[in-house]
Amino acid sequence: MTQRLVDPATMRQTMGRFATGVAVITTESDGVPHGMTMNSLTSVSLDPPLLLVCFNHGARSAAAVTASGRFVVNLLSQRQQPIALRFARRGEDHFSGLGLEYGDHGVPVVPNALAHLDCAVDQTVEAGDHTVVFGKVTDVCTRDGDPLGFYQGRFSDITPHGAEPEHWFF
């Protein structure tokens, strides 16, 4: 019996019903900073601390992450939708006009993100139309705030039940 495959548009629409956070993956390769917005990431293991990120085949940032062997997962706050949009545009200098900040490891970070997870590339796996990069988390830093969410192809707010939204004044 032949198994019926789900077409890509239906798969995208269905997975859009799964709410996620939004992150920008950053790295530096050959002295050039690279970054892209994504929501295809997950924690894999707590001991050792591992996570994975998924890049479309051919993504320049994937090649830069692989070449450098290091990357940062920058978890964005509700107030950073413009940053998410900036890093989602293809073929642009995402860092133009953005004050670059670097972590101790020499990889650029998104200023004022909710969290930075510094990672060393542990392994890569080709899966379907994506390259899956496993990162060994070597350091983290966090700040308070509400995350930027993504649901059904749009940005959304994520607020814990019973909590008031975080109000930032800066």
C-alpha atoms as one frame of an Amber mdcrd trajectory, in Angstrom:
protein
   0.000   0.000   0.000   1.433   3.397  -1.009   1.529   6.012   1.744   0.058
   9.372   0.739   2.346  12.349   1.373   1.093  15.709   2.593   1.762  18.543
   0.166   4.059  21.377   1.377   1.325  24.052   1.485  -0.888  21.878   3.688
   2.060  21.029   5.923   2.941  24.737   6.313  -0.668  25.654   7.098  -1.046
  22.853   9.623   2.243  23.554  11.418   1.224  27.235  11.535  -1.248  26.167
  14.218   1.711  25.402  16.493   2.642  28.609  18.324   6.369  29.256  18.635
   8.731  31.902  19.839  10.922  33.927  17.484  14.712  33.956  17.455  17.532
  35.430  15.427  20.509  33.156  14.844  23.783  35.075  14.564  27.348  34.144
  13.756  30.493  35.608  12.256  32.490  33.931   9.529  35.670  35.343   7.979
  35.044  38.639   9.776  31.531  39.054   8.313  28.493  38.967  10.623  25.529
  36.829   9.522  22.068  36.435  10.959  18.569  35.260  10.177  15.170  35.079
  11.843  13.764  31.654  12.595  11.287  29.830  14.732  12.425  26.325  13.848
  14.455  25.527  16.940  14.101  23.414  20.033  15.883  22.323  23.163  17.187
  18.769  22.725  18.973  17.905  25.977  19.636  19.437  29.378  22.672  17.283
  30.168  24.648  18.011  28.119  22.857  21.223  27.118  21.989  20.847  23.420
  19.585  22.596  21.092  18.874  22.403  17.393  18.111  24.966  14.707  16.848
  24.241  11.203  18.016  26.182   8.137  16.594  25.998   4.620  19.078  24.443
   2.228  21.156  27.166   0.650  20.720  29.680   3.481  23.855  31.831   3.721
  23.586  31.852   7.495  23.666  28.045   7.579  26.912  28.036   5.614  28.351
  30.725   7.896  27.343  28.821  11.057  28.913  25.638   9.737  32.100  27.440
   8.666  32.549  29.311  11.941  31.552  26.439  14.219  29.783  28.891  16.575
  26.442  30.660  16.727  24.123  32.483  19.107  20.393  31.927  19.487  18.892
  35.323  20.343  15.376  34.875  21.768  13.373  37.991  20.908  11.014  39.995
  23.110   7.589  41.316  22.104   9.158  44.715  21.462  11.637  43.304  18.921
   9.323  42.589  15.997  11.255  45.147  13.868  14.441  43.134  14.540  12.678
  39.917  13.495  11.524  41.572  10.262  14.996  43.005   9.579  16.696  39.611
   9.858  13.940  37.876   7.853  14.717  39.849   4.676  16.886  37.882   2.263
  20.034  39.227   0.688  20.378  42.338   2.853  23.020  43.511   5.299  20.986
  42.748   8.408  23.483  44.491  10.667  23.538  47.820   8.785  22.774  50.621
  11.239  22.398  48.173  14.138  24.885  48.684  16.935  26.863  45.471  16.990
  27.451  43.873  20.347  29.594  40.806  20.836  29.535  38.104  23.457  32.676
  36.734  25.070  32.986  34.214  22.239  33.269  36.850  19.479  29.867  36.232
  17.866  27.488  39.189  17.370  24.351  39.256  19.518  21.020  41.069  19.192
  21.013  43.849  21.797  18.303  43.577  24.477  17.109  40.110  23.453  15.341
  38.085  26.159  18.134  35.539  26.037  21.379  34.720  24.282  22.401  31.078
  24.041  26.015  30.736  22.909  26.537  27.502  20.998  29.317  25.464  19.468
  28.289  23.390  16.455  28.066  19.792  17.655  26.812  18.144  14.446  24.801
  18.809  11.306  22.230  16.581   9.647  20.609  16.956   6.246  16.867  16.323
   6.596  14.429  16.950   3.752  14.814  20.520   2.536  16.645  21.654   5.685
  20.017  21.456   7.372  19.617  20.695  11.059  22.409  22.099  13.214  22.841
  20.758  16.727  24.502  23.236  19.049  26.196  22.536  22.362  25.180  25.428
  24.614  28.292  26.879  26.213  26.836  29.959  27.910  23.519  31.745  28.408
  22.310  35.115  29.580  18.704  36.193  30.124  16.601  39.200  30.994  12.991
  39.644  32.034  10.237  40.349  29.526   7.596  38.750  27.364   8.588  36.776
  24.254   7.686  37.551  20.672   5.454  34.800  19.365   4.603  33.472  15.924
   1.265  31.827  15.092  -0.492  31.118  11.775   2.072  33.090   9.793   1.871
  36.218  11.970   3.610  37.646  14.975   1.701  37.215  18.215   1.939  37.889
  21.923   2.670  35.124  24.400   1.646  35.860  27.971   1.563  33.215  30.702
  -1.884  32.504  32.153  -2.575  34.589  35.230   0.201  37.075  34.462   0.019
  40.692  33.473   1.988  41.693  30.352   5.459  43.072  31.020   5.565  46.848
  30.456   8.939  48.164  29.370   9.824  51.797  29.318  12.976  52.568  27.369
